[in-house]
């Protein structure tokens, strides 16, 4: 498949609790859309069940060119593009691919934080199910964790990773 240069990933806001419906509508229109899901335990009075829910409530991602830009906005459930300085903010393809890999390998053990977290040591996972993922190390609740920061959305994704599976990445001072 040949991919046009002008296709970019964007985040779109969707109506509350309408992420899966908006994804279906976009897909029916031929738009390449992605909804990151995570597995969580939900407890009802008579049972406990594992369910998939959106990782980032109120958002989904679309891979579109200028031609499909308005098609996305005319989709039921879609509220608008995530914008910075009045312009739809493109998300680097590498961030979307890392998120897909991260969730594919670790769907049931992912946590999301919207807090402004201080930067830590940059690392790369060299073994285990998250091999190849880069992020920042933070110490939370006594465990070493890796955080993949998606700065475009202003959030961080966390997963438990053993310290011996990490390799430091040297930063080049600019």
N, CA and C of each residue as an Amber inpcrd file, in Angstrom:
protein
   522
   0.8400000  -1.1790000   0.0000000   0.0000000   0.0000000   0.0000000
   0.8850000   1.2430000   0.0000000   0.6470000   2.1500000  -0.9100000
   1.4080000   3.3970000  -0.9930000   0.6760000   4.4460000  -0.1640000
   1.4190000   5.0630000   0.7550000   0.8070000   6.0500000   1.6310000
   1.1770000   7.4510000   1.1700000   0.1920000   8.3150000   1.0160000
   0.4460000   9.6980000   0.6130000   1.1560000  10.4340000   1.7340000
   2.0350000  11.3350000   1.3510000   2.8260000  12.0960000   2.3000000
   1.9540000  13.0040000   3.1690000   0.8370000  13.4750000   2.6490000
   0.0360000  14.4480000   3.3780000  -0.9420000  13.8410000   4.3900000
  -0.8790000  12.5600000   4.6490000  -1.7120000  11.9400000   5.6750000
  -1.0160000  12.0940000   7.0240000  -1.7870000  12.5220000   8.0280000
  -1.2470000  12.7080000   9.3720000  -2.2410000  12.2030000  10.4020000
  -1.7180000  11.8590000  11.5820000  -2.5580000  11.4590000  12.7080000
  -3.0140000  12.7060000  13.4490000  -4.2890000  12.7170000  13.8280000
  -4.8580000  13.7900000  14.6350000  -5.7100000  13.1700000  15.7340000
  -5.8110000  13.8670000  16.8460000  -6.7380000  13.4580000  17.8990000
  -8.0260000  14.2440000  17.7050000  -9.1500000  13.5820000  17.9120000
 -10.4370000  14.2710000  17.8450000 -11.1910000  14.0560000  19.1520000
 -11.9180000  15.0920000  19.5530000 -12.8070000  14.9880000  20.6950000
 -14.0870000  14.3090000  20.2250000 -14.6310000  13.4460000  21.0820000
 -15.9150000  12.8200000  20.7730000 -16.8640000  13.0410000  21.9520000
 -18.1370000  12.8830000  21.6900000 -19.1390000  13.0490000  22.7440000
 -18.8860000  12.0380000  23.8680000 -19.3240000  12.4010000  25.0470000
 -19.1380000  11.5510000  26.2170000 -19.7100000  10.1540000  25.9820000
 -18.8920000   9.1510000  26.2430000 -19.2620000   7.7440000  26.1300000
 -19.6750000   7.3410000  24.7090000 -19.1710000   8.0660000  23.6980000
 -19.5280000   7.7630000  22.3110000 -18.3110000   7.3700000  21.4900000
 -17.2190000   7.0040000  22.1440000 -15.9810000   6.7070000  21.4310000
 -16.1340000   5.5460000  20.4550000 -16.7220000   4.4430000  20.9000000
 -16.8470000   3.2630000  20.0320000 -17.8180000   3.5110000  18.8840000
 -18.8850000   4.2290000  19.1370000 -19.8580000   4.5530000  18.0890000
 -19.2160000   5.4590000  17.0350000 -18.4630000   6.4670000  17.4800000
 -17.7870000   7.3680000  16.5350000 -16.7600000   6.6000000  15.7100000
 -16.0540000   5.6600000  16.3400000 -15.0890000   4.8280000  15.6210000
 -15.7860000   4.0360000  14.5140000 -16.9170000   3.4420000  14.8270000
 -17.6840000   2.6740000  13.8420000 -18.1310000   3.5690000  12.6870000
 -18.6450000   4.7440000  13.0070000 -19.1170000   5.6720000  11.9750000
 -17.9720000   6.1130000  11.0620000 -16.8170000   6.4300000  11.6530000
 -15.6540000   6.8410000  10.8520000 -15.1890000   5.7050000   9.9470000
 -15.1560000   4.5070000  10.4840000 -14.7230000   3.3390000   9.7100000
 -15.6660000   3.0960000   8.5310000 -16.9650000   3.2480000   8.7640000
 -17.9450000   3.0890000   7.6830000 -17.7350000   4.1200000   6.5740000
 -17.1930000   5.2770000   6.9190000 -16.8990000   6.3230000   5.9290000
 -15.5490000   6.1130000   5.2600000 -14.8330000   5.0650000   5.6580000
 -13.5420000   4.7840000   5.0520000 -12.3840000   5.5430000   5.6690000
 -12.6100000   6.1430000   6.8300000 -11.5520000   6.8920000   7.5150000
 -10.7580000   5.9290000   8.3890000  -9.4360000   6.0200000   8.3130000
  -8.5560000   5.2070000   9.1540000  -8.5860000   5.8220000  10.5520000
  -9.2310000   5.1410000  11.4930000  -9.3810000   5.6500000  12.8530000
  -8.8750000   4.6170000  13.8520000  -8.4170000   5.1070000  15.0000000
  -7.8730000   4.2290000  16.0420000  -8.3980000   4.6680000  17.4000000
  -8.9380000   3.7070000  18.1430000  -9.4130000   3.9450000  19.5020000
  -8.6210000   3.0510000  20.4440000  -7.6900000   3.6200000  21.2140000
  -6.9430000   2.7880000  22.1610000  -7.8600000   2.3270000  23.2920000
  -7.8440000   1.0230000  23.5380000  -8.6800000   0.4230000  24.5830000
  -7.8140000  -0.2260000  25.6390000  -8.3410000  -0.2870000  26.8600000
  -7.6720000  -1.0080000  27.9380000  -8.6910000  -1.9220000  28.6040000
  -8.1970000  -2.9420000  29.2830000  -9.0540000  -3.8940000  29.9760000
  -9.1020000  -3.5060000  31.4510000 -10.3140000  -3.4020000  31.9970000
 -10.4910000  -3.0750000  33.4180000 -11.5130000  -4.0130000  34.0340000
 -11.4090000  -4.1920000  35.3480000 -12.4040000  -4.9730000  36.0820000
 -13.5370000  -4.0540000  36.4830000 -14.7540000  -4.4770000  36.2190000
 -15.9340000  -3.7330000  36.6400000 -16.7480000  -4.6370000  37.5560000
 -17.2120000  -4.0670000  38.6610000 -17.9550000  -4.8460000  39.6490000
 -19.4000000  -4.3790000  39.6800000 -20.2940000  -5.3280000  39.5280000
 -21.7110000  -5.0900000  39.6790000 -22.1530000  -5.8140000  40.9430000
 -23.3820000  -5.6450000  41.3400000 -23.8490000  -6.2640000  42.5780000
 -23.8060000  -7.7940000  42.5090000 -23.9460000  -8.3610000  41.3050000
 -24.0090000  -9.8130000  41.1750000 -22.7950000 -10.4550000  40.4920000
 -21.8390000  -9.6360000  39.9880000 -20.7010000 -10.2260000  39.2800000
 -19.5670000  -9.2120000  39.1050000 -18.4060000  -9.7640000  38.7630000
 -17.2440000  -8.9620000  38.3910000 -16.8790000  -9.3940000  36.9810000
 -16.6030000  -8.4210000  36.1140000 -16.3520000  -8.7360000  34.7180000
 -15.2060000  -7.8860000  34.1970000 -14.3960000  -8.4580000  33.2810000
 -13.3720000  -7.6910000  32.5840000 -14.0170000  -7.0640000  31.3520000
 -13.8500000  -5.7430000  31.2030000 -14.4270000  -5.0460000  30.0560000
 -13.3710000  -4.1650000  29.4110000 -13.5450000  -3.9150000  28.1190000
 -12.6700000  -2.9830000  27.4160000 -13.3000000  -1.5990000  27.4690000
 -12.4670000  -0.6140000  27.7960000 -12.9400000   0.7650000  27.8000000
 -11.8860000   1.6390000  27.1450000 -12.2920000   2.8110000  26.6570000
 -11.3100000   3.7040000  26.0290000 -10.2090000   4.0870000  27.0200000
  -8.9850000   4.0520000  26.5540000  -7.8550000   4.4560000  27.3820000
  -7.9300000   5.9470000  27.6740000  -8.2630000   6.7140000  26.6630000
  -8.3580000   8.1690000  26.7970000  -9.8020000   8.5680000  26.5330000
 -10.5760000   8.6990000  27.5910000 -12.0030000   9.0130000  27.4390000
 -12.1910000  10.3320000  26.6850000 -13.1170000  10.2880000  25.7370000
 -13.4380000  11.4920000  24.9880000 -12.5590000  11.7510000  23.7740000
 -11.6280000  10.8270000  23.4770000 -10.7210000  11.0070000  22.3430000
 -10.6870000   9.7570000  21.4760000 -10.3910000   9.9580000  20.2170000
  -9.9380000   8.8910000  19.3480000  -9.0330000   9.5340000  18.3100000
  -8.3410000   8.7160000  17.5340000  -7.3330000   9.2160000  16.6090000
  -7.7390000   8.8930000  15.1770000  -7.4550000   9.8280000  14.2680000
  -7.7490000   9.6220000  12.8530000  -6.4960000   9.8930000  12.0350000
  -6.3290000   9.1120000  10.9670000  -5.2020000   9.2620000  10.0470000
  -5.7910000   9.7640000   8.7380000  -5.7140000  11.0790000   8.5180000
  -6.4050000  11.6860000   7.3820000  -5.5340000  12.7010000   6.6560000
  -5.9620000  13.0030000   5.4460000  -5.3580000  14.0850000   4.6630000
  -6.3100000  15.2800000   4.7530000  -5.9570000  16.3710000   4.1230000
  -6.8320000  17.5550000   4.1120000  -8.1860000  17.2250000   3.4820000
  -8.1800000  16.2800000   2.5540000  -9.4150000  15.9050000   1.8490000
 -10.4580000  15.3040000   2.7980000 -10.0180000  14.4960000   3.7680000
 -10.9610000  13.8490000   4.7050000 -11.1960000  14.6630000   5.9740000
 -10.5030000  15.7660000   6.1020000 -10.5740000  16.5780000   7.3150000
 -12.0200000  16.9040000   7.6950000 -12.8040000  17.4120000   6.7390000
 -14.1980000  17.7770000   7.0170000 -15.0980000  16.5570000   7.1910000
 -14.7780000  15.4650000   6.5020000 -15.5500000  14.2300000   6.6460000
 -15.5730000  13.7900000   8.1030000 -14.4260000  13.9130000   8.7730000
 -14.3290000  13.5370000  10.1830000 -15.2540000  14.4110000  11.0190000
 -15.2530000  15.7190000  10.7690000 -16.0840000  16.6460000  11.5460000
 -17.5780000  16.4250000  11.3180000 -17.9460000  15.8630000  10.1700000
 -19.3510000  15.6260000   9.8470000 -19.8310000  14.2560000  10.3040000
 -19.0400000  13.6040000  11.1350000 -19.3640000  12.2680000  11.6210000
 -20.1140000  12.3510000  12.9480000 -21.2480000  11.6250000  13.0860000
 -21.9740000  11.6400000  14.3630000 -21.0580000  11.2150000  15.5210000
 -21.1110000  11.9840000  16.5820000 -20.3060000  11.6920000  17.7670000
 -19.0130000  12.4820000  17.8390000 -18.4990000  12.9430000  16.6970000
 -17.2570000  13.7120000  16.6850000 -17.5780000  15.1700000  16.9850000
 -16.8590000  15.7380000  17.9590000 -17.0770000  17.1260000  18.3600000
 -16.1310000  18.0660000  17.6210000 -14.8630000  17.6760000  17.5040000
 -13.8970000  18.5180000  16.8200000 -12.4910000  17.9860000  16.9980000
 -11.5610000  18.6150000  16.3140000 -10.1520000  18.2330000  16.4170000
  -9.5370000  18.8490000  17.6670000  -8.5500000  18.1700000  18.2280000
  -7.7510000  18.7460000  19.3010000  -6.8660000  19.7830000  18.6340000
  -6.9470000  21.0240000  19.1100000  -6.2260000  22.1170000  18.4560000
  -5.2550000  22.7900000  19.4200000  -4.1810000  23.2730000  18.8600000
  -3.2260000  24.1150000  19.5640000  -3.0120000  25.3460000  18.7010000
  -3.1610000  26.5190000  19.3110000  -3.0330000  27.7930000  18.6020000
  -3.9700000  27.8610000  17.4000000  -5.1780000  27.3440000  17.5660000
  -6.2010000  27.4260000  16.5400000  -6.0870000  26.4440000  15.3940000
  -5.0770000  25.5750000  15.4090000  -4.8530000  24.6150000  14.3330000
  -4.9140000  23.1940000  14.8640000  -5.4920000  22.2900000  14.0800000
  -5.5110000  20.8780000  14.4800000  -4.0660000  20.4110000  14.6660000
  -3.8030000  19.8110000  15.8110000  -2.4370000  19.3990000  16.1480000
  -2.1490000  18.0070000  15.6070000  -1.1920000  17.9190000  14.7040000
  -0.7850000  16.6200000  14.1640000   0.0100000  15.8800000  15.2330000
  -0.1930000  14.5800000  15.3110000   0.5090000  13.7290000  16.2660000
   1.5340000  12.9150000  15.5000000   2.7830000  12.8950000  15.9540000
   3.7940000  12.1020000  15.2480000   3.3660000  10.6350000  15.1420000
   3.5590000  10.0560000  13.9680000   3.1530000   8.6660000  13.7270000
   3.8200000   7.7100000  14.7130000   5.0630000   8.0240000  15.1020000
   5.7940000   7.1730000  16.0600000   5.0630000   7.0710000  17.4030000
   4.4280000   8.1710000  17.8470000   3.6900000   8.1390000  19.1140000
   2.4870000   7.2120000  19.0170000   1.7790000   7.2520000  17.9010000
   0.6150000   6.3760000  17.7200000   1.0760000   4.9170000  17.6500000
   2.1440000   4.6510000  16.9050000   2.6600000   3.2810000  16.8010000
   3.1260000   2.7650000  18.1580000   3.8210000   3.6000000  18.9430000
   4.2470000   3.1990000  20.2860000   3.0470000   2.8990000  21.1720000
   2.0090000   3.7160000  21.0770000   0.8050000   3.4870000  21.8710000
   0.1630000   2.1570000  21.4900000   0.0940000   1.8620000  20.1910000
  -0.4900000   0.5940000  19.7330000   0.3010000  -0.5980000  20.2690000
   1.6300000  -0.5320000  20.1640000   2.4860000  -1.6150000  20.6540000
   2.3280000  -1.7670000  22.1600000   2.3670000  -0.6630000  22.8520000
   2.2540000  -0.6420000  24.3130000   0.9710000  -1.3290000  24.7660000
  -0.1520000  -0.9630000  24.1370000  -1.4350000  -1.5380000  24.5330000
  -1.5840000  -2.9830000  24.0910000  -1.0570000  -3.3190000  22.9320000
  -1.1350000  -4.6940000  22.4360000  -0.4490000  -5.6510000  23.4050000
   0.6710000  -5.2180000  23.9620000   1.4650000  -6.0810000  24.8300000
   1.0870000  -5.9850000  26.2950000   0.3350000  -4.9740000  26.6720000
   0.1440000  -4.7020000  28.0910000  -1.2560000  -4.1830000  28.4030000
  -2.2610000  -4.5800000  27.6490000  -3.6070000  -4.0070000  27.7230000
  -4.2340000  -4.0150000  29.1180000  -4.0170000  -5.0620000  29.8850000
  -4.6810000  -5.1720000  31.1810000  -3.9430000  -4.4560000  32.3020000
  -2.7750000  -3.9160000  32.0430000  -1.9910000  -3.3250000  33.1210000
  -1.5780000  -1.8960000  32.8080000  -2.4440000  -1.1590000  32.1520000
  -2.1190000   0.2030000  31.7500000  -2.9140000   1.1790000  32.6050000
  -2.2450000   2.2490000  32.9890000  -2.8540000   3.3040000  33.7810000
  -2.5880000   4.6240000  33.0660000  -3.4640000   5.5960000  33.2130000
  -3.2850000   6.8910000  32.5650000  -3.2720000   7.9800000  33.6200000
  -2.3920000   8.9540000  33.4340000  -2.3160000  10.0960000  34.3340000
  -2.2980000  11.3740000  33.5150000  -3.0850000  12.3600000  33.9430000
  -3.0770000  13.6610000  33.2950000  -2.3270000  14.6830000  34.1400000
  -1.6560000  14.2090000  35.1560000  -0.8790000  15.1000000  36.0110000
   0.3620000  15.5740000  35.2640000   0.8610000  16.7510000  35.6650000
   2.1130000  17.2500000  35.1080000   3.2370000  16.5650000  35.8670000
   3.8150000  15.5240000  35.2760000   4.8200000  14.6970000  35.9450000
   6.2070000  15.1940000  35.5920000   7.0930000  15.2700000  36.6090000
   8.4640000  15.7240000  36.3750000   9.1870000  14.7260000  35.4750000
  10.0580000  15.2240000  34.6360000  10.8080000  14.3700000  33.7310000
  11.8050000  13.5220000  34.5110000  11.9760000  12.2620000  34.0740000
  12.9350000  11.3530000  34.6810000  13.9310000  10.8580000  33.6420000
  14.6440000   9.8210000  33.9870000  15.6450000   9.2390000  33.0890000
  14.9710000   8.6150000  31.8800000  15.4400000   8.9340000  30.6920000
  14.9450000   8.3150000  29.4670000  15.5200000   6.9080000  29.3730000
  14.6660000   5.9390000  29.0480000  15.0980000   4.5500000  28.9520000
  14.4550000   3.8740000  27.7490000  15.0220000   2.7300000  27.3990000
  14.4640000   1.8650000  26.3690000  14.3130000   0.4840000  26.9970000
  13.1690000  -0.1590000  26.7770000  12.9420000  -1.5020000  27.2900000
  13.6620000  -2.4830000  26.3670000  14.5340000  -3.3320000  26.9460000
  15.3530000  -4.2340000  26.1360000  14.9030000  -5.6970000  26.2230000
  13.8270000  -5.9680000  26.9390000  13.3280000  -7.3360000  27.0450000
  11.8930000  -7.3300000  27.5250000  11.2520000  -8.4800000  27.4450000
   9.8800000  -8.6010000  27.9170000   8.8650000  -8.1420000  26.8820000
   7.6080000  -8.0620000  27.2810000   6.5400000  -7.7540000  26.3350000
   6.5820000  -6.3360000  25.7820000   7.2900000  -5.4050000  26.4400000
   7.3510000  -4.0190000  25.9670000   8.6640000  -3.7070000  25.2690000
   9.4010000  -4.7190000  24.8590000  10.7040000  -4.5320000  24.2220000
  10.6330000  -3.5330000  23.0780000  11.5830000  -2.5930000  23.0840000
  11.6710000  -1.5950000  22.0260000  10.9850000  -0.2810000  22.3480000
  10.1760000  -0.2470000  23.3960000   9.4630000   0.9740000  23.7740000
  10.4070000   1.8950000  24.5430000  10.3280000   3.1890000  24.2610000
  11.1210000   4.1820000  24.9710000  10.2050000   5.0060000  25.8640000
  10.7430000   5.4620000  26.9990000   9.9470000   6.2760000  27.9140000
  10.7970000   6.8580000  29.0120000  10.1350000   7.3060000  30.0620000
  10.7990000   7.8990000  31.2080000  10.4940000   7.0750000  32.4460000
  11.4670000   6.9070000  33.3320000  11.2840000   6.1180000  34.5530000
  10.7960000   7.0150000  35.6840000   9.8110000   6.5340000  36.4100000
   9.2890000   7.2110000  37.5960000   9.1450000   6.1790000  38.7010000
   9.2340000   6.5880000  39.9470000   9.0240000   5.6680000  41.0650000
   7.6870000   5.9840000  41.6920000   6.7570000   5.0580000  41.5820000
   5.4160000   5.2410000  42.1120000   5.0600000   4.0580000  43.0080000
   4.5470000   4.3220000  44.1690000   4.1210000   3.2730000  45.1100000
   5.2090000   2.2270000  45.3120000   6.4630000   2.6630000  45.2990000
   7.5700000   1.7600000  45.5800000   7.9960000   0.8900000  44.4130000
   7.3500000   1.0010000  43.2610000   7.7140000   0.1880000  42.1010000
   8.3920000   1.0500000  41.0680000   9.2610000   0.4610000  40.2870000
   9.8430000   1.1590000  39.1410000   8.8720000   0.9960000  37.9800000
   8.5320000   2.0920000  37.3490000   7.5790000   2.0400000  36.2470000
   8.1510000   2.8090000  35.0660000   7.6860000   2.4730000  33.8800000
   8.0740000   3.2280000  32.6960000   6.8790000   4.0650000  32.2720000
   7.1370000   5.2620000  31.8430000   6.0860000   6.1470000  31.3740000
   6.3730000   6.5350000  29.9420000   5.3910000   6.3400000  29.0760000
   5.4930000   6.8480000  27.7120000   4.7090000   8.1400000  27.6810000
   5.3740000   9.2330000  27.4530000   4.7160000  10.5370000  27.4480000
   4.2610000  10.8730000  26.0320000   2.9770000  11.1670000  25.8960000
   2.4100000  11.6110000  24.6380000   2.1400000  13.0960000  24.8060000
   3.1810000  13.9050000  24.6030000   3.1250000  15.3280000  24.9080000
   2.0390000  16.0520000  24.1330000   1.7280000  15.5890000  22.9380000
   0.7230000  16.2490000  22.1230000  -0.6370000  16.2470000  22.8140000
  -0.9350000  15.1830000  23.5540000  -2.2160000  15.0860000  24.2470000
  -2.1380000  15.5280000  25.6940000  -0.9490000  15.7480000  26.2120000
  -0.8010000  16.1920000  27.5920000  -1.0980000  15.1120000  28.6050000
  -0.7780000  13.8680000  28.2990000  -0.9940000  12.7950000  29.2530000
   0.1820000  11.8380000  29.2200000   0.2290000  10.9440000  30.1960000
   1.2760000   9.9310000  30.2490000   0.6310000   8.5740000  30.4450000
   1.2090000   7.5400000  29.8500000   0.7150000   6.1750000  29.9900000
   1.7340000   5.4010000  30.8070000   1.2910000   4.6410000  31.8070000
   2.1890000   3.9250000  32.6980000   2.0030000   2.4140000  32.6080000
   3.0960000   1.6890000  32.8190000   3.0300000   0.2320000  32.9470000
   4.1990000  -0.2170000  33.7960000   4.0010000  -1.2800000  34.5840000
   5.0730000  -1.8350000  35.4070000   6.1040000  -2.5320000  34.5320000
   7.3790000  -2.2100000  34.7520000   8.4780000  -2.8350000  34.0270000
   9.6010000  -3.0880000  35.0170000  10.1750000  -4.2780000  34.9850000
  11.2870000  -4.6190000  35.8460000  12.5080000  -3.7830000  35.4870000
  13.2190000  -3.2980000  36.4990000  14.3750000  -2.4350000  36.2950000
  15.4540000  -3.1020000  35.4450000  15.6190000  -4.4250000  35.5780000
  16.6770000  -5.0960000  34.8010000  16.3660000  -5.1930000  33.3110000
  15.1400000  -4.8500000  32.9140000  14.7840000  -4.8670000  31.4990000
  14.9590000  -3.5000000  30.8400000  15.5410000  -2.5420000  31.5850000
  15.6960000  -1.1860000  31.0640000  17.1470000  -0.8780000  30.7330000
  17.3180000  -0.0600000  29.6980000  18.6360000   0.4070000  29.2850000
  18.5630000   1.9290000  29.1860000  19.5320000   2.6360000  29.7950000
  19.5330000   4.0870000  29.7470000  19.7830000   4.5800000  28.3360000
  19.1300000   5.6780000  28.0000000  19.3460000   6.3450000  26.7110000
  20.0770000   7.6350000  27.0240000  21.2270000   7.8040000  26.4220000
  22.0080000   9.0310000  26.6470000  21.3720000  10.1720000  25.8790000
  21.1520000  11.2920000  26.5720000  20.5730000  12.4680000  25.9380000
  21.6880000  13.3690000  25.4310000  21.5080000  13.9050000  24.2460000
  22.4680000  14.8260000  23.6680000  22.0470000  16.2350000  24.0250000
  22.9270000  16.9940000  24.6800000  22.5990000  18.3710000  25.0520000
  22.6330000  19.2580000  23.8220000  21.5690000  20.0360000  23.6510000
  21.5050000  20.9260000  22.4920000  21.9620000  22.3100000  22.8740000
